[in-house]
Each structure stands twice: as structure tokens, then as C-alpha cells.
Short mmCIF file of C-alpha atoms in Angstrom, two decimals:
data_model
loop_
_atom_site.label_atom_id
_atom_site.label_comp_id
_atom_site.label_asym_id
_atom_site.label_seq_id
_atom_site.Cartn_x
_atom_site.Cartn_y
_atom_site.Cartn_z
CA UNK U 1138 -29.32 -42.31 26.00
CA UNK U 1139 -32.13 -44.13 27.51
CA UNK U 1140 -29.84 -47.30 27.81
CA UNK U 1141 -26.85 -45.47 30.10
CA UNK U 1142 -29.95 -43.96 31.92
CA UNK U 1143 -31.52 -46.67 32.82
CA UNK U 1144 -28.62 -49.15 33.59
CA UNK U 1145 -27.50 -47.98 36.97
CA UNK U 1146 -30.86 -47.44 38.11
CA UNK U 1147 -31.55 -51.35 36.74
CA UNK U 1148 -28.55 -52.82 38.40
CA UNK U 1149 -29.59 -50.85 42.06
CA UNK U 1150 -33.33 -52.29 41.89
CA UNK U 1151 -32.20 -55.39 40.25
CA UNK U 1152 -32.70 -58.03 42.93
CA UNK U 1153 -35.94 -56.07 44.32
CA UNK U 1154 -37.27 -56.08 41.04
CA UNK U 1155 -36.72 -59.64 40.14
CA UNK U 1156 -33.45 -60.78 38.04
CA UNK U 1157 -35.61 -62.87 35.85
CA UNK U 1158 -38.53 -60.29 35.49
CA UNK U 1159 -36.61 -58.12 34.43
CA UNK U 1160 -34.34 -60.06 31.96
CA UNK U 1161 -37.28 -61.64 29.94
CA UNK U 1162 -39.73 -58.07 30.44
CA UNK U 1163 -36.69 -56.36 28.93
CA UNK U 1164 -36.61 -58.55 25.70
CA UNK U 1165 -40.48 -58.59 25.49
CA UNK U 1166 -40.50 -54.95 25.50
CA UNK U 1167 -37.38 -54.57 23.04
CA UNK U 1168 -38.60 -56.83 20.46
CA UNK U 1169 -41.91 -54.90 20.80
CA UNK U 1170 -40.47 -51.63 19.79
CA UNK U 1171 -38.62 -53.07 16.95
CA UNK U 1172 -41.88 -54.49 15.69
CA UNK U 1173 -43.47 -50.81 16.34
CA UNK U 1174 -40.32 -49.53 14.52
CA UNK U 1175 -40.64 -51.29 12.02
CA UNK U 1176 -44.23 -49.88 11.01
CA UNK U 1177 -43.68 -46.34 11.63
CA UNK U 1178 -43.13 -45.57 8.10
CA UNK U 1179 -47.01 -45.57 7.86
CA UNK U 1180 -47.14 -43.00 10.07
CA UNK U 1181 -48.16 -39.70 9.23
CA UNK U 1182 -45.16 -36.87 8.20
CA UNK U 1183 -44.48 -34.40 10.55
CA UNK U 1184 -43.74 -33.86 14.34
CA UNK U 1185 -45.72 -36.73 15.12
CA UNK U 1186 -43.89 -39.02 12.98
CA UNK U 1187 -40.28 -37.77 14.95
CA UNK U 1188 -42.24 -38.28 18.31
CA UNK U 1189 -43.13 -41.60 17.73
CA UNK U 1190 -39.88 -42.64 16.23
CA UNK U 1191 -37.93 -41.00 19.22
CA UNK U 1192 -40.21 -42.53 21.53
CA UNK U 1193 -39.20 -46.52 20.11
CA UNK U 1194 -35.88 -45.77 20.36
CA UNK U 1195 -36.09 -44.44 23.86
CA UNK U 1196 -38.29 -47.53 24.69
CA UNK U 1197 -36.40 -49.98 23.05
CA UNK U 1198 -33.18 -48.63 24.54
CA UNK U 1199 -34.96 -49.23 28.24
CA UNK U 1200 -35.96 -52.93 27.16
CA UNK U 1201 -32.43 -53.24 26.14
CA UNK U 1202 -30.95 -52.37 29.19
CA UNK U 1203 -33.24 -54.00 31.66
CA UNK U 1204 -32.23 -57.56 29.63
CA UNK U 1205 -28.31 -56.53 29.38
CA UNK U 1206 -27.64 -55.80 33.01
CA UNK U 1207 -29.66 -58.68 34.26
CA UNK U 1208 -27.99 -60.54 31.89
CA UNK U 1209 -24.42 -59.86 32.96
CA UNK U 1210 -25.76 -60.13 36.76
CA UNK U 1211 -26.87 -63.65 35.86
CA UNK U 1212 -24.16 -64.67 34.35
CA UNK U 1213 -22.09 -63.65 38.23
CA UNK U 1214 -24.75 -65.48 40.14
CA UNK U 1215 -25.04 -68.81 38.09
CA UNK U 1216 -21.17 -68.59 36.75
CA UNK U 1217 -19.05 -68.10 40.08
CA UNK U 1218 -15.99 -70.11 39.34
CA UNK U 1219 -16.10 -69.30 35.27
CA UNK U 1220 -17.53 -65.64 34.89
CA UNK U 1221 -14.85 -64.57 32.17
CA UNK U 1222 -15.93 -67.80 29.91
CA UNK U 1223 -19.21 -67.26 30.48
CA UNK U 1224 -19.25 -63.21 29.65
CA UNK U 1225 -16.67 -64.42 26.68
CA UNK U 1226 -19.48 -66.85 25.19
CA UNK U 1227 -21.67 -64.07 25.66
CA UNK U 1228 -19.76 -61.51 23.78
CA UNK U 1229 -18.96 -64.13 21.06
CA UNK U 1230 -22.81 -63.94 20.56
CA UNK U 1231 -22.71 -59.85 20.86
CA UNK U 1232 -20.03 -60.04 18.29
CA UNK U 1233 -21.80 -62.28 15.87
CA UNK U 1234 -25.00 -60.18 15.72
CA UNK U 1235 -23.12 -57.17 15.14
CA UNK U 1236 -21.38 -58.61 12.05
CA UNK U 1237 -23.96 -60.56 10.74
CA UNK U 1238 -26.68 -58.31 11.54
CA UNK U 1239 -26.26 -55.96 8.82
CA UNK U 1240 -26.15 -58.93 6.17
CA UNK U 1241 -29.42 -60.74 7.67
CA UNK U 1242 -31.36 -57.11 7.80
CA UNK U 1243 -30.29 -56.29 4.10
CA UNK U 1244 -31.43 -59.53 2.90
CA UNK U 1245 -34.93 -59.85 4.89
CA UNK U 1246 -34.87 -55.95 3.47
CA UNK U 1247 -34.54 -57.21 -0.18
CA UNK U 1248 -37.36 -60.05 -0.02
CA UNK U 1249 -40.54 -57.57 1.96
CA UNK U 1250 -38.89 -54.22 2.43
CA UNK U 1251 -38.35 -52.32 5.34
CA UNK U 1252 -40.67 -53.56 7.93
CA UNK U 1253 -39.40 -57.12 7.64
CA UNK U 1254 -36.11 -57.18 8.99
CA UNK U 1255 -37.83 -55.33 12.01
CA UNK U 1256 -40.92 -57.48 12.33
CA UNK U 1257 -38.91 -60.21 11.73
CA UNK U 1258 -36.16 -60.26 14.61
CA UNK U 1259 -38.72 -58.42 17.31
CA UNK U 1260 -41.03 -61.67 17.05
CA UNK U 1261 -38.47 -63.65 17.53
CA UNK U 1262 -37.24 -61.95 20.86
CA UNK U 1263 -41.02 -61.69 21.81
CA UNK U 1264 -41.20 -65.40 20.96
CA UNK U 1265 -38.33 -66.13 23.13
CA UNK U 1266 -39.26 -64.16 25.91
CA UNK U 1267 -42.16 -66.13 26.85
CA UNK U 1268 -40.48 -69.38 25.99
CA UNK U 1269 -37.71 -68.10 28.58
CA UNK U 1270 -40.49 -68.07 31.20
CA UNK U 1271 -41.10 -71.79 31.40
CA UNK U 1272 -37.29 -72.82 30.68
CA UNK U 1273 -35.42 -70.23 32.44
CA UNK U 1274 -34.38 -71.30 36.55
CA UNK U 1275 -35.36 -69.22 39.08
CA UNK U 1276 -32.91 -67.53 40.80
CA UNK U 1277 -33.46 -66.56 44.81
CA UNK U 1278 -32.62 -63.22 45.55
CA UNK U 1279 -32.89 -61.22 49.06
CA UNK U 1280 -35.79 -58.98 47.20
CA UNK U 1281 -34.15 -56.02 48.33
CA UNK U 1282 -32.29 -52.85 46.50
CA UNK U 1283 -28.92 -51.86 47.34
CA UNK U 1284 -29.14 -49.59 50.42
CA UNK U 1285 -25.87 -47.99 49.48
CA UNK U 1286 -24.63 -45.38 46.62
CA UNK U 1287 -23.52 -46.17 42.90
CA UNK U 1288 -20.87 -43.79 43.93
CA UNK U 1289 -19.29 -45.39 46.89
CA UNK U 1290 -18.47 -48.07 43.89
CA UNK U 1291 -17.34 -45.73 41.60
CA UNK U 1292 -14.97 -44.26 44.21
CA UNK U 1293 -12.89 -47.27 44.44
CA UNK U 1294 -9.90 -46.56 41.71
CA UNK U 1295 -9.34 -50.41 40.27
CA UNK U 1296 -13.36 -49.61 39.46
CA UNK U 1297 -12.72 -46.27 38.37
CA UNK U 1298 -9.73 -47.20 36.10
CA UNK U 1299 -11.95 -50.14 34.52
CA UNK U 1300 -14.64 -48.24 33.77
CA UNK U 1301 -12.90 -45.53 31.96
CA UNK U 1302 -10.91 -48.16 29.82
CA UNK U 1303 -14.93 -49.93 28.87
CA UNK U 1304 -15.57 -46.23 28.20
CA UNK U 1305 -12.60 -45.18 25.82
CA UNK U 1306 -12.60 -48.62 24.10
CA UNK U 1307 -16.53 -48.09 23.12
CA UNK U 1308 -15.63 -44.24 22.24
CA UNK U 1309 -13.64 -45.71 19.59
CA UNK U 1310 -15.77 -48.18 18.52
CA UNK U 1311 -18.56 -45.77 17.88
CA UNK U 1312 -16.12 -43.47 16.27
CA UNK U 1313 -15.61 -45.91 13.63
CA UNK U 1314 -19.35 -47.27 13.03
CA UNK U 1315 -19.19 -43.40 11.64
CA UNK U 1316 -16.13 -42.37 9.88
CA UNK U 1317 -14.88 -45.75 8.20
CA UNK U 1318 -17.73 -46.01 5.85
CA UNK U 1319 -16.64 -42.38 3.76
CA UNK U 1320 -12.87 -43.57 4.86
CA UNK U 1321 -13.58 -46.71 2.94
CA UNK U 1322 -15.29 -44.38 -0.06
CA UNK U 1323 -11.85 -43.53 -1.00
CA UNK U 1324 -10.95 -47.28 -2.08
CA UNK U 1325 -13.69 -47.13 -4.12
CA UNK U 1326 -15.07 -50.54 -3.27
CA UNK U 1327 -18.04 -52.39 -4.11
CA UNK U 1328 -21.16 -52.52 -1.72
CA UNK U 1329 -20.51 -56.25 -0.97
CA UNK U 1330 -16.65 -55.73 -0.15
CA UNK U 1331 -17.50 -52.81 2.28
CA UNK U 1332 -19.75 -54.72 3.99
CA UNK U 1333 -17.09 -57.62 4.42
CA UNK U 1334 -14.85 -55.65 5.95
CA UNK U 1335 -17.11 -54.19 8.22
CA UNK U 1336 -18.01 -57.39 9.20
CA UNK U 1337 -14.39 -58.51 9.70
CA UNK U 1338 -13.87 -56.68 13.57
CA UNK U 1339 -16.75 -57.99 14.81
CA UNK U 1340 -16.36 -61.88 13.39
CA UNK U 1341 -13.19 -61.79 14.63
CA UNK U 1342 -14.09 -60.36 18.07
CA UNK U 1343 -17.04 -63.05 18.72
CA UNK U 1344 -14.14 -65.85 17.95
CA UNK U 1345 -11.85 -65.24 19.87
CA UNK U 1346 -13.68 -63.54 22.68
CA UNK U 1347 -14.71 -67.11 24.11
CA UNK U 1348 -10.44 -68.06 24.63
CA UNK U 1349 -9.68 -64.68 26.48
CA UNK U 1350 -12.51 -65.56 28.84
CA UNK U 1351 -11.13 -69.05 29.24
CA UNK U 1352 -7.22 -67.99 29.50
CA UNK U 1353 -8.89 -65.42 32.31
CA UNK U 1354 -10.48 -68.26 34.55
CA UNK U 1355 -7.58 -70.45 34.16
CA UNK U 1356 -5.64 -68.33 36.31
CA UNK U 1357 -3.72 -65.82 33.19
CA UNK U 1358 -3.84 -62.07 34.80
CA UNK U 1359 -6.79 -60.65 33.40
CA UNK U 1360 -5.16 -56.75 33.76
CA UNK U 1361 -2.06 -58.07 32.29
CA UNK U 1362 -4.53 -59.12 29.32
CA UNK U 1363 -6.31 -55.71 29.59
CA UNK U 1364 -3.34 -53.85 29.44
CA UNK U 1365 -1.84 -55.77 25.98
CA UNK U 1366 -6.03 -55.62 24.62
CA UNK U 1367 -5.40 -51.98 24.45
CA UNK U 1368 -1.92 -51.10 23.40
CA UNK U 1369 -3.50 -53.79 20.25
CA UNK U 1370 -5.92 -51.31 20.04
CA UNK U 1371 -3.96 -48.43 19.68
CA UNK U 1372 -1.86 -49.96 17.66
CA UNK U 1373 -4.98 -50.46 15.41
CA UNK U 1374 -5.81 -47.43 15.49
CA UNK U 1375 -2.31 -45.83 14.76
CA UNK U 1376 -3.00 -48.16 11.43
CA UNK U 1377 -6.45 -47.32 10.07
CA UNK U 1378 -6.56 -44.15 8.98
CA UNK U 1379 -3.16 -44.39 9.46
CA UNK U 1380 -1.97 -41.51 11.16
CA UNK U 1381 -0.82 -39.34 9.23
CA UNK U 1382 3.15 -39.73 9.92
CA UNK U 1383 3.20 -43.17 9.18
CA UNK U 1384 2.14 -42.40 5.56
CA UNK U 1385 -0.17 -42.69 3.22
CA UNK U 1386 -3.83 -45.21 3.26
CA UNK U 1387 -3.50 -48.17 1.81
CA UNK U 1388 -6.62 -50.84 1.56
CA UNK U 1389 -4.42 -53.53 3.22
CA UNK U 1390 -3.53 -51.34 5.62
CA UNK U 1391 -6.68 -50.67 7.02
CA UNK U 1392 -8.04 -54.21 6.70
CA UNK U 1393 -5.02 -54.80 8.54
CA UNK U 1394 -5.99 -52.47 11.53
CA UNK U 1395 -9.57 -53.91 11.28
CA UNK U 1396 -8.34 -56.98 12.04
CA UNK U 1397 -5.71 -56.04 14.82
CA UNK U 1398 -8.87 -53.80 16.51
CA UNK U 1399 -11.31 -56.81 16.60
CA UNK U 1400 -8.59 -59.14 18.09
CA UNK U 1401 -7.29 -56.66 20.62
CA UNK U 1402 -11.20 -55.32 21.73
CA UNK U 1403 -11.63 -59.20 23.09
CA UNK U 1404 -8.77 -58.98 25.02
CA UNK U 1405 -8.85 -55.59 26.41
CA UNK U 1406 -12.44 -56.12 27.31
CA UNK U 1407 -13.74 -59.66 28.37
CA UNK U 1408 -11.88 -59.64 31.72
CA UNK U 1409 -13.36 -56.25 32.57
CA UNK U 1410 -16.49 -57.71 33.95
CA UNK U 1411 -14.88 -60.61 36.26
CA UNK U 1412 -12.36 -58.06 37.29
CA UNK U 1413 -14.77 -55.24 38.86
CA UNK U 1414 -16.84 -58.21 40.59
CA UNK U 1415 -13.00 -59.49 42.16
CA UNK U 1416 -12.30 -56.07 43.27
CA UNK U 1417 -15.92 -55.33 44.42
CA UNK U 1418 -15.55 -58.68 46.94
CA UNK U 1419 -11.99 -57.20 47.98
CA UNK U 1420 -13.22 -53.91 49.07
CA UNK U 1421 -15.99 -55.81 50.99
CA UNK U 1422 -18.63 -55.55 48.73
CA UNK U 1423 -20.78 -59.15 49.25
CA UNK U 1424 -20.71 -61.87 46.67
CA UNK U 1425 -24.42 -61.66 46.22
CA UNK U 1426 -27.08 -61.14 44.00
CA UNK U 1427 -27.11 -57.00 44.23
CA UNK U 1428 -23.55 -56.35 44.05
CA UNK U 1429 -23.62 -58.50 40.43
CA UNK U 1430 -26.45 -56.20 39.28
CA UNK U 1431 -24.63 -53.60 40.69
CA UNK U 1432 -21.42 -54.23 38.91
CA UNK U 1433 -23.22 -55.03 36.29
CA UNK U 1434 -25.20 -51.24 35.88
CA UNK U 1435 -21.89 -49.34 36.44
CA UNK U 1436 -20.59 -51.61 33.24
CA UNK U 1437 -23.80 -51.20 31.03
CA UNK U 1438 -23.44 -47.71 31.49
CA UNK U 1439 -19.85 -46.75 30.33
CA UNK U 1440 -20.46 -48.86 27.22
CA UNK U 1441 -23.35 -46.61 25.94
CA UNK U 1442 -21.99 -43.80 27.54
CA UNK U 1443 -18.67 -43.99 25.38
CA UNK U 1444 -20.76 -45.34 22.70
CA UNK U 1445 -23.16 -42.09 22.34
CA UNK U 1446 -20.20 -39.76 22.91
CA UNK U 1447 -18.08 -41.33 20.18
CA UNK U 1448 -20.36 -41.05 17.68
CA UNK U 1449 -21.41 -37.49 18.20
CA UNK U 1450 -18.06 -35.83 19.55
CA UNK U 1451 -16.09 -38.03 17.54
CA UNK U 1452 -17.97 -37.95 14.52
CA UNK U 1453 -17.30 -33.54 14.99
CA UNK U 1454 -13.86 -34.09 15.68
CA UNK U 1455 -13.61 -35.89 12.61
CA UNK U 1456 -15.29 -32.73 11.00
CA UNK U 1457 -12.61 -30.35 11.56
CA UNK U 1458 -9.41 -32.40 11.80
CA UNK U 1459 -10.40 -35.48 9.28
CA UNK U 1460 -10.70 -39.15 9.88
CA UNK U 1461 -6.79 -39.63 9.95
CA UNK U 1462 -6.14 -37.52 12.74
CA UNK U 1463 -9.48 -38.32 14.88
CA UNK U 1464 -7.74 -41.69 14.75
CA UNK U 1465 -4.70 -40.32 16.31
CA UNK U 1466 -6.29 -38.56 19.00
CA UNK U 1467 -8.40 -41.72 19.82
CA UNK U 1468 -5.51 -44.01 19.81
CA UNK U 1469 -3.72 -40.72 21.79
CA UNK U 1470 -6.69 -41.54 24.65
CA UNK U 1471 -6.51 -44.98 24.68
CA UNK U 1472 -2.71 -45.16 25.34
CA UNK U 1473 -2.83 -42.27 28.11
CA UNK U 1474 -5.74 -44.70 29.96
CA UNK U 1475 -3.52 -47.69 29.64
CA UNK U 1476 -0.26 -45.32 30.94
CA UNK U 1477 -2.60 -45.25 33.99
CA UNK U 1478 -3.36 -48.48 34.40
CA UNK U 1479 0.06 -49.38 34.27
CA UNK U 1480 0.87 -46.84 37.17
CA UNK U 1481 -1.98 -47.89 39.00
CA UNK U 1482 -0.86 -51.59 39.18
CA UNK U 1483 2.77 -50.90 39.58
CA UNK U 1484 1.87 -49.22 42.74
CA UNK U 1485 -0.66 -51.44 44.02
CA UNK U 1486 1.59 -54.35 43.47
CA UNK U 1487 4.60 -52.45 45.45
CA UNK U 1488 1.58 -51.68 48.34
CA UNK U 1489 0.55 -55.42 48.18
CA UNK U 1490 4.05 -56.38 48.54
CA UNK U 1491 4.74 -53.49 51.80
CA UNK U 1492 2.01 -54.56 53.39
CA UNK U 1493 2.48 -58.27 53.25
CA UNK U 1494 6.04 -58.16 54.39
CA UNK U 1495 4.76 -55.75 56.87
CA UNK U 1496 2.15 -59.01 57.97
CA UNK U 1497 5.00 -60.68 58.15
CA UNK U 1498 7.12 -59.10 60.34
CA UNK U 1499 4.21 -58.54 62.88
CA UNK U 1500 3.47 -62.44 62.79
CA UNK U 1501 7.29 -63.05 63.69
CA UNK U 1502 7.15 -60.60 66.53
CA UNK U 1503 4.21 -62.28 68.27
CA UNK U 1504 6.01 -65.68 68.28
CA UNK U 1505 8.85 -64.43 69.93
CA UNK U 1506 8.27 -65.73 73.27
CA UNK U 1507 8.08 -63.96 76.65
CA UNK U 1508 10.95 -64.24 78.84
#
């Protein structure tokens, strides 16, 4: 909660507050809270100990943000001519902390318990925090916030459109963080299997989220490549449970879906990023420092926003109706958003096209000469 907060308020004040500042004070203060996480279990039962455990989360979730959406905005400023590859190398690293995280944590768990894994990886973004003070370049900003609303962004419907696909796609996401750990119960698999296969969407999203970024700058239509991300998506998610008409679950099945949904994420999602900056500069919006943070807010907030709502409305969907057909109504979402996009190119192209040949004819007219 405190991340989608604190993201569009972050990308507004990000060049008055410092780009750098608040990328390295937002890693100092996350690894801080995972370090005070870490140790709460010696904190006394009770209220107090729910305070204080709310009150790391909610801290660590502000860190977090403050380091994300400077990151992204960073990543705009020093990365004109190859945002996509850059934001693909940095999901490839998202990607690979998500499916390795779970297997470093467990195993730092088994040799000193819980605090370890905690301790363990907050030091080490504490450590690099300061390092990042004396290696990281300075970047020049105007030291000002933007003077305008979040909302006249927002308004703009290629912005619009993208955000709601970053939204669905993360609803999904969080959907299955919750329901495909009892869906994978049923196989009745061994710890270490489960955990392979839950590894297997995010491995395969950190490779190949690198070459959609690079097929993206080299000229490929990145909402061409948004559009196909998502019908993989749904197709994935047709799959997994599967729904129910296609027939019954099978354990190849699913691992099939798994691996469909981490290929198809990439795609549908690394050209979001260049995409709202492209359509940001059309509509006027300057190619400087506070229109990347502000880009960059109105992104990091969808993602947790779809993220929280997944998990808690999807995980009661999947209450009454069952995993199979939460699945269906996800995948249901997901293919009405891309029917929209569709729609909303299609006609944009067929304006594009009016009001060039429109140009056109007006450019003719005025070299007609005078008689």
C-alpha cells in the first residue's frame, strides 16, 4: 500500500528532491527495515508486536518506491536512444531475484534461522547504498517539481490504456503468488519440485526480458509486441488451472502455462515503459528529467496497485468460484483490455492516416500558384 502511495507523489517531487538522493536514500532505508524485520521476532507478543511489524512493511514499502521510480526515471535520462534494453536488463534482474529469492532466503534460513536471510540481504543494500554515493554520476536536474497534475497524464488514452494493461498483468501475477501453491497441492509434489516450478515464470521472464527490450529499440512495434505479450498471457492462463472446459489438470499442463505466462509477461510488459515516455513527448510533455519521474510514478503505481488487489480480491474470488475459474475470469480481463487496445490503435492508425493525407492535400494547395 505504502509503495502505490508513495510512487506518484515520488515521481512529482522527483527532480526537486534529487534523482540520486532519492534512489540511494530509498535503498538505505529499505535494507534498514529488512534488517529491523528481521529482528522483530524478539519483540514482545501482542499489539505492539503487529505495530511494529506493520510499521517495517509500511517503511520498507516507502524505501522501495523512492529507489524504483528513480530508478526507472534514470534509466529515461541516461538511456535516451535504448530505454526498452535498458528497462529489459533491469527486469531481467527483477526477474532473477524473484525466482531465486525464495531459494537464497530458505537456505540462509536453514544455516542461522530467521533473522539471517533478512539481516543478510538488508546489509547488503545498506552496503551498496553508500558505495552508490561515490560511484554513482550525478545527474543535473532543473530542481523543480512538476507544476502540473498526475491527472492531466492520466487523461491521455495511449497512457490510460497502458496503465490498465501494467495493472491487469500484475493482478494476475499476484493472483497466482496465492492460489498456485494449494493448486500445485493436488499433484502432490515434493517441496523441492514446487519450488522449481515456481521458479520457472520468473527465470524465464528475466531471460528473455533483455531481447524484447532490444527487438523494441531496434525499431519492432512495441504495441504490436504488447498486444501478442498478452493474448500469451491469456493463453496461459486459459492453461493453468485450465479452465474448466478445456478439461481436466494435468502437471504438464500447468508447467506448460507457467512457462507460456513467464515468456508472454516480458513481452507484454518491457515496452510499456518506453512507450508512455514516446507518447508523453507526443502530447507535448518535455523530454526532461520530471516527465521521466513522472512517467515513471504513474508506472510504479499500477504495478502495486494490481499487485495488492490481486492478491486480496483475487485470492476471494478464488474462495467462492475455485482456482480454475478465477483463472478464467483473469484471463476473461486480460483479453477484454487487449480487445481495447486493439480498437484503440486501429483507430488511431486510421486518424494518423486522415490527418496526414489531410497535410497533404493542404501542402499541394499552397503550391498551386497565383494567377
Amino acid at each position: 500500500m505504502s509503495n502505490l502511495i508513495m510512487a506518484p507523489l515520488f515521481g512529482k517531487y522527483l527532480s526537486l528532491l534529487g534523482v540520486k538522493y532519492l534512489y540511494i536514500s530509498g535503498l538505505f532505508l529499505s535494507g534498514g527495515c529488512l534488517i529491523c524485520f528481521g529482528i522483530l521476532d524478539r519483540a514482545p507478543a501482542g499489539p505492539s508486536y503487529l505495530a511494529l511489524c506493520i510499521l517495517c512493511r509500511a517503511l520498507g514499502g516507502v524505501g522501495s518506491s523512492a529507489s524504483v521510480t528513480s530508478g526507472f526515471a534514470i534509466v529515461a535520462q541516461e538511456f535516451p536512444h535504448a530505454i526498452a534494453t535498458a528497462t529489459g536488463l533491469l527486469e531481467m534482474v527483477n526477474g532473477a531475484g524473484f525466482g531465486l529469492g525464495p531459494f537464497v532466503g530458505g537456505a540462509l534460513y536453514e544455516v542461522g534461522g530467521f533473522v539471517v536471510p533478512f539481516a543478510a540481504v538488508g546489509a547488503t543494500m545498506m552496503l551498496m547504498s553508500v558505495m552508490y554515493i561515490f560511484i554513482f554520476p550525478s545527474i543535473k536536474s532543473a530542481r523543480r517539481a512538476y507544476s502540473g497534475s498526475l491527472l492531466s497524464l492520466i487523461r491521455i488514452p495511449a497512457i490510460l490504456i497502458m496503465s490498465m494493461t501494467v495493472f491487469f498483468a500484475f493482478f494476475g501475477l499476484a493472483f497466482l503468488d496465492v492460489g498456485l501453491g494449494p493448486h500445485l497441492k493436488t499433484f502432490n509434489l515434493s517441496v523441492i519440485v514446487t519450488g522449481v516450478i515456481f521458479m520457472t515464470a520468473p527465470i524465464l521472464y528475466a531471460l528473455t526480458a533483455p531481447i524484447w527490450g532490444w527487438l523494441v529499440d531496434r525499431g519492432h512495434a512495441g504495441r504490436i509486441m504488447i498486444v501478442v505479450g498478452n493474448l500469451v498471457c491469456v493463453t496461459g492462463m486459459v492453461l493453468i488451472g485450465p479452465v474448466p472446459i478445456v478439461g481436466k489438470s494435468h502437471l504438464w499442463l500447468t508447467i506448460l502455462a507457467i512457462v507460456i505466462l513467464g515468456i508472454g509477461f516480458a513481452c507484454s510488459q518491457v515496452p510499456v515503459f518506453r512507450d508512455m515516455l514516446m507518447t508523453a513527448r507526443a502530447h507535448g510533455f518535455p523530454d526532461e528529467l520530471e516527465t521521466h519521474g513522472l512517467i515513471s510514478g504513474v508506472y510504479n503505481f499500477f504495478y502495486p496497485f494490481g499487485a495488492f488487489l490481486g492478491a486480496v480480491v483475487g485470492g476471494i474470488i478464488s474462495d467462492r468460484i475455485g482456482f480454475r475459474w478465477t483463472c478464467s475470469v483473469i484471463a476473461l480481463m486480460v483479453f477484454t483490455m487487449v480487445m481495447v487496445m486493439i480498437i484503440f490503435m486501429l483507430i488511431s492508425r486510421h486518424l494518423s492516416h486522415k490527418r496526414k493525407s489531410q497535410d497533404e492535400q493542404d501542402k499541394g494547395s499552397e503550391e498551386i500558384p497565383l494567377k
